[in-house]
Short mmCIF file of C-alpha atoms and ligand atoms in Angstrom, two decimals:
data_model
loop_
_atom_site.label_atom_id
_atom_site.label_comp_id
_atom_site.label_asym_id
_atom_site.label_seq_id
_atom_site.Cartn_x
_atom_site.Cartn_y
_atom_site.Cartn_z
CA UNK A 1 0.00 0.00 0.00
CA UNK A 2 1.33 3.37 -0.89
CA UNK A 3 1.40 6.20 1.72
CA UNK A 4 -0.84 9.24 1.02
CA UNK A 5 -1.04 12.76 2.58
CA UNK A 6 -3.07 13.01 5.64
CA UNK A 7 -6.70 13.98 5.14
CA UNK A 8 -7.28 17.68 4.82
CA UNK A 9 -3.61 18.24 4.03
CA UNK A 10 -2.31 19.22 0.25
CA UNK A 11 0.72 18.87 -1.44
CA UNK A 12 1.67 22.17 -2.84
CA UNK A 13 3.19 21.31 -6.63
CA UNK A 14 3.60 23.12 -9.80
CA UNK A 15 2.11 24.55 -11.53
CA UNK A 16 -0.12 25.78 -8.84
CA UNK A 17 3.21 26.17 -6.63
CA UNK A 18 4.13 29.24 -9.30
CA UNK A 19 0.67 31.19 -8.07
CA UNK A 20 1.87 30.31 -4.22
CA UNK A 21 5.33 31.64 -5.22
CA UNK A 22 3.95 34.31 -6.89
CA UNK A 23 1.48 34.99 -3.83
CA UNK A 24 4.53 34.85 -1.21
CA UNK A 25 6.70 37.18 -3.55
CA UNK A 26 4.17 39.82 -3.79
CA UNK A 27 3.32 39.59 0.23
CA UNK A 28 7.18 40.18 1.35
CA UNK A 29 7.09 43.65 -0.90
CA UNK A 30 4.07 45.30 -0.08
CA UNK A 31 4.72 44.71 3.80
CA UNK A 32 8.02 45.77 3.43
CA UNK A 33 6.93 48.92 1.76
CA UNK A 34 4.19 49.25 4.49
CA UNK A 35 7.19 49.51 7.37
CA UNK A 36 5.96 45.19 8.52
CA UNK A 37 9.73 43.55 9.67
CA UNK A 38 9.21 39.60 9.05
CA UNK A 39 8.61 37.32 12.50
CA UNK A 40 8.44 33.46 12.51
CA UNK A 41 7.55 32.03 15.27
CA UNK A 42 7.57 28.34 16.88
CA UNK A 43 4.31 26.32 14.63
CA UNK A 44 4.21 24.87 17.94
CA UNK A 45 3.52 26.53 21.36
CA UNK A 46 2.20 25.89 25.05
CA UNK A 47 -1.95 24.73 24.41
CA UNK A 48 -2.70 27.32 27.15
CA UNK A 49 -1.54 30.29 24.88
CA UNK A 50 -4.18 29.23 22.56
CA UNK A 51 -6.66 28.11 25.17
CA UNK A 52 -6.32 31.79 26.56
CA UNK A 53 -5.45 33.50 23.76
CA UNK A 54 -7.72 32.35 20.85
CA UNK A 55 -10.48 31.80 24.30
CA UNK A 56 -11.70 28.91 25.78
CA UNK A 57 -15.04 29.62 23.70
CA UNK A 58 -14.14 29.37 20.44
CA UNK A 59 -15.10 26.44 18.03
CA UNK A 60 -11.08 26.51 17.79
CA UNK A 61 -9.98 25.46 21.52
CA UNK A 62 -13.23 23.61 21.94
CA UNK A 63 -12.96 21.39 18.38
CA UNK A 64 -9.96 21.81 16.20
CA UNK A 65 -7.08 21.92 17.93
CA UNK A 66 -3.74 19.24 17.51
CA UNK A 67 -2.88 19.15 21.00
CA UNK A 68 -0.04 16.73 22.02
CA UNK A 69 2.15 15.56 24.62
CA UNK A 70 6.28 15.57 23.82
CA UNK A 71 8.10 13.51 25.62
CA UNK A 72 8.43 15.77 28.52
CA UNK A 73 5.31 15.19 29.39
CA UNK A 74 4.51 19.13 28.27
CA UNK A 75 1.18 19.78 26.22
CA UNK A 76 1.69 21.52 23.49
CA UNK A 77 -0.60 22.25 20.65
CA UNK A 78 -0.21 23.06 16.73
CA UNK A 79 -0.57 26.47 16.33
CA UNK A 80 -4.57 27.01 14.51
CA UNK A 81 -3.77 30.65 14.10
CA UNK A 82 -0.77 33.22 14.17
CA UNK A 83 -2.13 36.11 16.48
CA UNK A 84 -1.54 34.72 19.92
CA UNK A 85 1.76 33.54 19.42
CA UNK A 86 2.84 37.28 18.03
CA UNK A 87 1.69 38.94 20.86
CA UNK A 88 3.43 36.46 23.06
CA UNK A 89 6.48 37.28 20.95
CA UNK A 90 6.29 40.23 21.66
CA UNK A 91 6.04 40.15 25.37
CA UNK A 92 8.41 37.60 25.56
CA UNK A 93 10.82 40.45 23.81
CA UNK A 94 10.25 43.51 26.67
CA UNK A 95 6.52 44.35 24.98
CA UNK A 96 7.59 47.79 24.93
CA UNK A 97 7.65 49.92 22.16
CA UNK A 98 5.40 49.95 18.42
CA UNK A 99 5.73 46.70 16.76
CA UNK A 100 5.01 45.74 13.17
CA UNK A 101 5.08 42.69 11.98
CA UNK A 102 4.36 40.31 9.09
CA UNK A 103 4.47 36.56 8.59
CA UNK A 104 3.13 33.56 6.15
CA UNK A 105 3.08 29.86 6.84
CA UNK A 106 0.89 27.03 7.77
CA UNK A 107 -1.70 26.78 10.46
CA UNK A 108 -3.50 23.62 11.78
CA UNK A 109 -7.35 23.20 12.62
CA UNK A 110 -9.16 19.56 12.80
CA UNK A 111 -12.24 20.52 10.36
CA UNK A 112 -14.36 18.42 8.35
CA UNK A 113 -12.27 18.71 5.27
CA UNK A 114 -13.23 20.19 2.09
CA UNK A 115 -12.42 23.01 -0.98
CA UNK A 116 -11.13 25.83 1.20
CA UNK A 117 -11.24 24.53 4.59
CA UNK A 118 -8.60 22.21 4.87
CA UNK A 119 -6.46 21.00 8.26
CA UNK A 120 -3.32 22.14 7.25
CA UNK A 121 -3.93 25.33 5.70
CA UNK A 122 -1.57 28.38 4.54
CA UNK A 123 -2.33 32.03 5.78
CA UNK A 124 -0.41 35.46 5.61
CA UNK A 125 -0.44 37.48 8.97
CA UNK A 126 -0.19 41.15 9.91
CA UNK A 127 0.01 42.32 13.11
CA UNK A 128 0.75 45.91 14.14
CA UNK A 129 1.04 45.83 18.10
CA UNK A 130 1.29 49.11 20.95
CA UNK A 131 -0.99 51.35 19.16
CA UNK A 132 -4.55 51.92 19.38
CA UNK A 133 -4.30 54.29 16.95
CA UNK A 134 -7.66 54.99 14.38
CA UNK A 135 -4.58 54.86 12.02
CA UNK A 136 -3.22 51.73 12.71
CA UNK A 137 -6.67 49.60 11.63
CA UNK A 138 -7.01 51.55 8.57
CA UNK A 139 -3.16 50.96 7.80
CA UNK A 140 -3.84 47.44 7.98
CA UNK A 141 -6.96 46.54 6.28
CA UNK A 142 -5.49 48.93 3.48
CA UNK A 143 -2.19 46.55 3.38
CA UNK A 144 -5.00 43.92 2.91
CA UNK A 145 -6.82 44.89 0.08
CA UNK A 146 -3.92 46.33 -1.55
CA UNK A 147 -2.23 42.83 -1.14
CA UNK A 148 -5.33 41.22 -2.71
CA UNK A 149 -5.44 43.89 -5.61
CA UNK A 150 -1.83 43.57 -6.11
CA UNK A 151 -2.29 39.25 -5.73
CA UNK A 152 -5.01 39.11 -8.46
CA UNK A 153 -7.94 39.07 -7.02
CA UNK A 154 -10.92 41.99 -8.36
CA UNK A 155 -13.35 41.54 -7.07
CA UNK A 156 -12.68 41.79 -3.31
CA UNK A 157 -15.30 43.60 -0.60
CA UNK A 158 -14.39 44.65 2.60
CA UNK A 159 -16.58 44.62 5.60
CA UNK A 160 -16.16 46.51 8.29
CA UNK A 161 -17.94 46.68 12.04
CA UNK A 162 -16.87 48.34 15.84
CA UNK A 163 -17.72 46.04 18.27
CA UNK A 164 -16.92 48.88 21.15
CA UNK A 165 -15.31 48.25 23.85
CA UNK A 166 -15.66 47.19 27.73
CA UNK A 167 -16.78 50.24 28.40
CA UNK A 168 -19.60 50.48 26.58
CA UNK A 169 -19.97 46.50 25.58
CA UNK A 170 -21.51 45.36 28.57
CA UNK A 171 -24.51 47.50 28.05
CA UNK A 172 -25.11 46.60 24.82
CA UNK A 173 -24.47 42.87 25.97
CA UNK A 174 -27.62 43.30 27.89
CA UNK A 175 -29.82 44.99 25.76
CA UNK A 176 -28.69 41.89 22.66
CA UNK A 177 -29.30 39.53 25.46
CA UNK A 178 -33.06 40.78 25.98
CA UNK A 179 -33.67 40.67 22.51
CA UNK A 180 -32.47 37.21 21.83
CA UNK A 181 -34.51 35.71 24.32
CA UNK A 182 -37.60 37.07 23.23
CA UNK A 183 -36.41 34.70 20.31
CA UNK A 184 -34.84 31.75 22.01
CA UNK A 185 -37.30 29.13 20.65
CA UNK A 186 -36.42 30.43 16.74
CA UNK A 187 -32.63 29.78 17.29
CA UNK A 188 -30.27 26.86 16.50
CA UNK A 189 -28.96 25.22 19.78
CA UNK A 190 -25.59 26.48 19.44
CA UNK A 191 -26.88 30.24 19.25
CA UNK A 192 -28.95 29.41 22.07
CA UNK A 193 -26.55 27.63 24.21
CA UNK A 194 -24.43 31.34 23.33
CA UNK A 195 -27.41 33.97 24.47
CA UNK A 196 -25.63 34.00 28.31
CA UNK A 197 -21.94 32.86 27.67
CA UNK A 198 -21.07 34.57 24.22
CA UNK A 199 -24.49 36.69 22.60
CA UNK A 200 -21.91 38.65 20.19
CA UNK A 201 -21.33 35.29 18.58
CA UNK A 202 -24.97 34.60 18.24
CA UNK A 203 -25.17 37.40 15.72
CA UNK A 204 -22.45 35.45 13.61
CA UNK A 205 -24.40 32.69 12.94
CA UNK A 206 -24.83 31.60 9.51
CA UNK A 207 -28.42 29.56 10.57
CA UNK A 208 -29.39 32.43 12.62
CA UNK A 209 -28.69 35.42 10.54
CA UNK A 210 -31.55 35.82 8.39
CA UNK A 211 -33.33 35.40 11.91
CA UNK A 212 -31.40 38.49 13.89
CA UNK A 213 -31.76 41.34 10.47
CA UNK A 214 -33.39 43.66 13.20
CA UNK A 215 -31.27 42.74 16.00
CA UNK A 216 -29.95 45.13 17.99
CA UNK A 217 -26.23 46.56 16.75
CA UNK A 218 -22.72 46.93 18.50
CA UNK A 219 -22.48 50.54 16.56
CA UNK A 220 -25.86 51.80 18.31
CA UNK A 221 -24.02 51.28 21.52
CA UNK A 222 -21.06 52.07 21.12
CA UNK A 223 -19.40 55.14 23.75
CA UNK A 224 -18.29 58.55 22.39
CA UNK A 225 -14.52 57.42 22.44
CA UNK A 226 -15.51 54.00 20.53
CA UNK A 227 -17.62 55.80 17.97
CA UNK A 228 -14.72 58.55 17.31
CA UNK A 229 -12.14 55.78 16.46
CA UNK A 230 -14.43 53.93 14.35
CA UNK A 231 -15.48 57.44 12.62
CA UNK A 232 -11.75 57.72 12.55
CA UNK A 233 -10.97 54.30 10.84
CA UNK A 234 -13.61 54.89 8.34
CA UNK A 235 -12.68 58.53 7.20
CA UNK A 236 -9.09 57.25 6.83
CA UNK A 237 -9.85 54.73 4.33
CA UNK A 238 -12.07 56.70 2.67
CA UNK A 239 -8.97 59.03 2.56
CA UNK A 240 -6.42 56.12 1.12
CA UNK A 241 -9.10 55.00 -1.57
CA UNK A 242 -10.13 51.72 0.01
CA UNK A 243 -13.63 50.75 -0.59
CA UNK A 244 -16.09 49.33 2.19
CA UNK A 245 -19.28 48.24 3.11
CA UNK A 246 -20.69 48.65 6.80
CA UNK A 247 -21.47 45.26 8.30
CA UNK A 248 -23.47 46.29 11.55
CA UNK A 249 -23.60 42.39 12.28
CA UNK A 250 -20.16 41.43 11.56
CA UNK A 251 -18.42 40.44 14.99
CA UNK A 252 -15.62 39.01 16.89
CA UNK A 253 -17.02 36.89 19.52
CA UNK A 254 -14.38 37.39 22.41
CA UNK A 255 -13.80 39.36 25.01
CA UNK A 256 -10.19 40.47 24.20
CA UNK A 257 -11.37 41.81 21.00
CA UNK A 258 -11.90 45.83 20.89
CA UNK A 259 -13.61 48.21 18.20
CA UNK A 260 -13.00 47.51 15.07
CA UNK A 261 -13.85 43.92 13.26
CA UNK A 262 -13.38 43.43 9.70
CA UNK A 263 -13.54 40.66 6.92
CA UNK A 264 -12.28 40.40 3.21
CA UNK A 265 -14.86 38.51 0.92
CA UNK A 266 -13.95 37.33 -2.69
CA UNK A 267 -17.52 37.90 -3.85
CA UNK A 268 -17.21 35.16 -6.98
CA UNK A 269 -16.46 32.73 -4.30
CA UNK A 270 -19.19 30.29 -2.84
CA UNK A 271 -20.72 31.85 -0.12
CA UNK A 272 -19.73 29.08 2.75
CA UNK A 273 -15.94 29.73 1.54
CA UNK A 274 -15.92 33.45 0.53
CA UNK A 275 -13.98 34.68 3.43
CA UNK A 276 -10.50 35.12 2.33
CA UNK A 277 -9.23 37.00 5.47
CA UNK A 278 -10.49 38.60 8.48
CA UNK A 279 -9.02 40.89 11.18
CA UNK A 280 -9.98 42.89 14.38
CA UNK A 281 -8.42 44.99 17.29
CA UNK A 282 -7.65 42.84 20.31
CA UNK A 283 -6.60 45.35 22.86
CA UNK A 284 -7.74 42.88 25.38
CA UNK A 285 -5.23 39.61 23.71
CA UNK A 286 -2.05 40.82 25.72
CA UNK A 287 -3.98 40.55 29.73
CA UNK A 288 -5.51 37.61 28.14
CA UNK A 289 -2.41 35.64 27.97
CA UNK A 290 -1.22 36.95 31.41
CA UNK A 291 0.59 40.30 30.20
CA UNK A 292 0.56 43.76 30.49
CA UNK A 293 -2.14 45.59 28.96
CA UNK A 294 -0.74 45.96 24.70
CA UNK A 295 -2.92 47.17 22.08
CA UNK A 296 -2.80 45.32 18.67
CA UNK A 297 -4.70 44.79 15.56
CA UNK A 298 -4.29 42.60 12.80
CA UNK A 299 -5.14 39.90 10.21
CA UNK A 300 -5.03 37.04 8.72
CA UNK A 301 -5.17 36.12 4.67
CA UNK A 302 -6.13 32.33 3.87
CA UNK A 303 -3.80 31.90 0.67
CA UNK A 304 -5.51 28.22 0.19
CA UNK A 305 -9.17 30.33 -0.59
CA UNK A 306 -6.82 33.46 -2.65
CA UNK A 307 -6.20 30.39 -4.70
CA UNK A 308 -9.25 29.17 -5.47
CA UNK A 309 -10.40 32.22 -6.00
CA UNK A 310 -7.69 33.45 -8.47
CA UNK A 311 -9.56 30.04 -10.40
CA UNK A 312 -7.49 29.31 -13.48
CA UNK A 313 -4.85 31.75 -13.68
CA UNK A 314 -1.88 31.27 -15.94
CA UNK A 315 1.15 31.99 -14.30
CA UNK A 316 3.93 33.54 -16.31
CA UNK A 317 6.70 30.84 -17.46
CA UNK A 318 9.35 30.07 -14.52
CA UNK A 319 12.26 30.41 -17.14
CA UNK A 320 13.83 33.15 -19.11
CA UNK A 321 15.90 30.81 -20.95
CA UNK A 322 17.09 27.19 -21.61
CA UNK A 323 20.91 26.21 -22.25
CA UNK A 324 20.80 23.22 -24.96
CA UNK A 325 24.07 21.25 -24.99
CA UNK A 326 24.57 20.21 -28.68
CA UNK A 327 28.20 18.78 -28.69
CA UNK A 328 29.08 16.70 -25.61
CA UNK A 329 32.45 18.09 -25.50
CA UNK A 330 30.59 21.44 -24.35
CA UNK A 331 28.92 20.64 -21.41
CA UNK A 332 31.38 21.87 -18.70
CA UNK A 333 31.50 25.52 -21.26
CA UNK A 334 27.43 25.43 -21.48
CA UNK A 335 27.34 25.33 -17.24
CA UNK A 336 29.91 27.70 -17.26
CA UNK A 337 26.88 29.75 -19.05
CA UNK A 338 24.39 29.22 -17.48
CA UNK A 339 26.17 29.65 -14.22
CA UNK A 340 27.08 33.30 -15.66
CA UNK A 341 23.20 34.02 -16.63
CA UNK A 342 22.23 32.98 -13.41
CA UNK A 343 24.50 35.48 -11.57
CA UNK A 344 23.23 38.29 -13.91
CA UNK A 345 20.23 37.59 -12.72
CA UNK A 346 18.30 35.72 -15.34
CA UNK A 347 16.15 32.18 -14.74
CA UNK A 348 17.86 29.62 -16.49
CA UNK A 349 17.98 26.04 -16.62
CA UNK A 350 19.61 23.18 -18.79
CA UNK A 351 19.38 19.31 -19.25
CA UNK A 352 21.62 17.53 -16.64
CA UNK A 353 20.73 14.34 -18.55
CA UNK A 354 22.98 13.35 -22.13
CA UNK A 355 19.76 13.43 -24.42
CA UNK A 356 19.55 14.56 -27.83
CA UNK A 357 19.27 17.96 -29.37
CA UNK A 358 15.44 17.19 -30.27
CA UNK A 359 14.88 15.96 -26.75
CA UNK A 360 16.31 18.55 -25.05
CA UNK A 361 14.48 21.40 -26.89
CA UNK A 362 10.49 19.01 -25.98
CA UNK A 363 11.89 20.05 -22.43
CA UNK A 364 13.02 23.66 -23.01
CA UNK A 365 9.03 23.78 -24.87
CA UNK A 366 7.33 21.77 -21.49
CA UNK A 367 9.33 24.45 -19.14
CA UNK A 368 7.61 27.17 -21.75
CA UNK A 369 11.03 29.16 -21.85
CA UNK A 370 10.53 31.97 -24.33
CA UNK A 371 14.37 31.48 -25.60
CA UNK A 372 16.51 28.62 -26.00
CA UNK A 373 20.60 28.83 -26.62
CA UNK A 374 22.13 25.93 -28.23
CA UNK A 375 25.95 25.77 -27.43
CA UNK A 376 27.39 23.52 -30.29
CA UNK A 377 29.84 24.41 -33.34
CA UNK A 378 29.44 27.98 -33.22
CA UNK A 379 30.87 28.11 -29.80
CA UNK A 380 34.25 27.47 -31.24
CA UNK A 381 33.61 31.03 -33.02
CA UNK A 382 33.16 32.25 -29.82
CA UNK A 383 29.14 32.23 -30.25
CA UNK A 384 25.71 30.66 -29.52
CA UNK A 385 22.67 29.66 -31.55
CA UNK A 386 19.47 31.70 -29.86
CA UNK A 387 16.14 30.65 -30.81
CA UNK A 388 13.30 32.78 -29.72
CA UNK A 389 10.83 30.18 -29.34
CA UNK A 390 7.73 32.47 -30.18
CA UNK A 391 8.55 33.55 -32.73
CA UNK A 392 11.03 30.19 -34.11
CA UNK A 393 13.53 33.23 -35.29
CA UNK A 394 16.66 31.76 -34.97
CA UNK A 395 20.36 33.67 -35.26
CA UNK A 396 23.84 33.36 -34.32
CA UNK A 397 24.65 35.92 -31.27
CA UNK A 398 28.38 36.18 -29.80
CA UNK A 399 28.39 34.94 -26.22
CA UNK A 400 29.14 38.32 -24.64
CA UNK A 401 26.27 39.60 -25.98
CA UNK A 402 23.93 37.27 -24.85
CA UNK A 403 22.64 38.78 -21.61
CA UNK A 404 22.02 41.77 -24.05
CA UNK A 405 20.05 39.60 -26.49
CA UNK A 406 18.19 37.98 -23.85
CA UNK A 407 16.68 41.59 -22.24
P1 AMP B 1 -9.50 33.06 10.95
O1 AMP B 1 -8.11 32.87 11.50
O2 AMP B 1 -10.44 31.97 11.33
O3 AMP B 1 -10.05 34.46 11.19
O4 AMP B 1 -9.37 32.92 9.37
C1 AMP B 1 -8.73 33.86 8.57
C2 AMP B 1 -8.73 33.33 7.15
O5 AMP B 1 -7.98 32.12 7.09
C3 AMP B 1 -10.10 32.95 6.65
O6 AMP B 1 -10.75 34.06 6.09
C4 AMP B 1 -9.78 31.90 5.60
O7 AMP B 1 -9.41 32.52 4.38
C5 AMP B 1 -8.58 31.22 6.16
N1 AMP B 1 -8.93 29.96 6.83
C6 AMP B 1 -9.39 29.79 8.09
N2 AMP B 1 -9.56 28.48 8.35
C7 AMP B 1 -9.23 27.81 7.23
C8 AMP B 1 -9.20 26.42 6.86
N3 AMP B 1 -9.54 25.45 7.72
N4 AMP B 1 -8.80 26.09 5.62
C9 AMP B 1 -8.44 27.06 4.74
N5 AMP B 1 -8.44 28.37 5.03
C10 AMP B 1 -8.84 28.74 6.26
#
């Protein structure tokens, strides 16, 4: 029997792997040209940072998470999302100070598997920690959209909510409270279950929703200070050009979380998978996980849905040129080449294998490299054949002007 990948796991292969490539590529510029310094952290950590910090609550801690022992008897968990180990990063590095920070890799959750909601699955991760500036949550749900722009995508929405804070949440908790009861026997047993422990929550609920349309709102409650950052967050996008729709039901349902809530939805996606990111404020995370009181907001992109979502795209070729060996006595002179190209900066690849001329140009055409240069008799003339294979033009070009033939 042959070994396959675990359920709800992917091997990542061309040609898709040339859109992930592509997607990674494009996420290292635009957050370093948005000020974001890279941070990795351990995939694994301590299961209380994620029972505390992702809250005891959540479908997360209570269903999907790879906990473990190791062998010292320590339980540990797979990390099912980036945020809690970034703030404990942080703390564990002084906490003091503005912090902005960017990061891509995998994340594990036990779901029920299937298109766009996998167990291992791949997300990009802003954070930008020690400010609760208005400015800082339009800064990053601009960095966002601008990576999704940038990535491909078109047509992207962005939803935006303020969930308040605990100064005027609690109030608000009561009056959604009332109203849900009034409606207890209409709800699905998980919402209901939710009306005392978690009612924020109850107004996520895809079952529910079409239920709660006149439901009482976080943004009706919210205090002065609340509804001037939100104002604040909303006239600063409109100021950078970023597009958004009001969500007045769109929530975060824990008690760390502060203000502002926000979600990124590829609308040609299917509805149950449209999500492609979300983010919030989470002035609350740091206490959570037993520090000092840090503000923070950030998000998280699911590149396995920016995928799907991008559908068919065709990737630009992976090589600018291939080196065909013609005369055996020229292989050591055609790496020599090659070696040269690749220093200059050009993608270039060659046959490691002795096939034939004919053989050797199927692969250059399978690789789809626009040009091919065949190093055979000419070389002794101090020259190569280059083909431009679009075209089939064919001439003989002297080898130090072959970078300059090439651009
Ligand atoms: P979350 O961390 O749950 O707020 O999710 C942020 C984004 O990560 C979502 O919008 C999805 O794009 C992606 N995501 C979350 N869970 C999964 C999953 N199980 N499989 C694939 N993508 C996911």
């Amino acid at each position: 029997m042959t070994i396959r990948a675990p359920k709800g796991t992917d091997d990542i292969l061309a040609p898709v792997a040339r859109t992930w490539r592509r997607m990674l590529r494009t996420w290292d510029q635009i957050t370093e040209r948005f000020g974001y310094d890279l941070i990795f952290t351990p995939l694994f950590e301590a299961t209380e940072l994620f029972a505390r910090g992702s809250g005891e609550d959540t479908e997360i801690v209570q269903k999907q998470m790879y906990s473990f022992s190791d062998k010292g008897g320590r339980s540990l968990t797979l990390r099912p999302e980036a945020t809690p180990s970034v703030m404990r990063a942080h703390q564990q590095a002084g906490g003091s100070g503005v912090r902005k920070a960017a990061s891509w890799g995998p994340m594990f959750r036990y779901e029920r598997p299937q298109a766009g909601r996998r167990r291992q699955f791949y997300q990009l991760d802003a954070e930008y920690i020690g400010t609760d500036s208005p400015l800082a949550d339009a800064e990053v749900i601009e960095l966002g959209y601008r990576y999704l722009r940038d990535v491909g995508l078109v047509d992207v929405a962005v939803t935006i909510n303020s969930i308040g804070d605990p100064v005027c949440r609690p109030a608000y908790q009561e009056v959604l409270k009332e109203y849900l009861k009034a409606r207890e026997d209409e709800l699905c047993d998980d919402s209901r279950r939710r009306i005392d422990s978690n009612p924020l929550r109850v107004l996520d609920c895809k079952v529910c929703k079409p239920l709660l349309r006149d439901a009482p709102t976080p943004v009706e409650h919210l205090c002065d200070a609340c509804a001037v950052h939100y104002q604040t967050v909303k006239d600063t996008l409109g100021a950078v050009l970023v597009p958004f729709v009001e969500d007045p039901h769109l929530v975060r349902g824990l008690d760390y979380y502060t203000r502002t809530a926000f979600e990124y939805i590829a609308t040609d996606l299917d509805a149950a998978q449209n999500a492609v990111g979300g983010g919030g404020r989470y002035d609350g995370l740091s206490e959570s996980i037993g520090g000092p009181p840090i503000p923070g907001v950030g998000f998280a992109l699911g590149l396995d849905r920016i995928v799907l979502a991008l559908g068919d795209i065709v990737e630009e070729g992976a090589l600018d040129v291939f080196v065909v060996v013609a005369e055996e006595g020229l292989r050591t002179e055609a790496i020599e080449l090659v070696s040269d190209l690749r220093a200059r900066g050009f993608r270039v690849d060659y046959d490691p294998d002795r096939r034939s001329v004919k053989a050797q140009f199927k692969i250059a055409s399978r690789r789809e490299a626009p040009n091919v240069l065949v190093i055979g008799e000419e070389w002794r003339d101090g020259a190569v054949t280059a083909r431009d294979m679009t075209t089939g033009d064919q001439r003989a070009v002297p080898v130090e002007e072959v970078s300059v033939w090439l651009r």
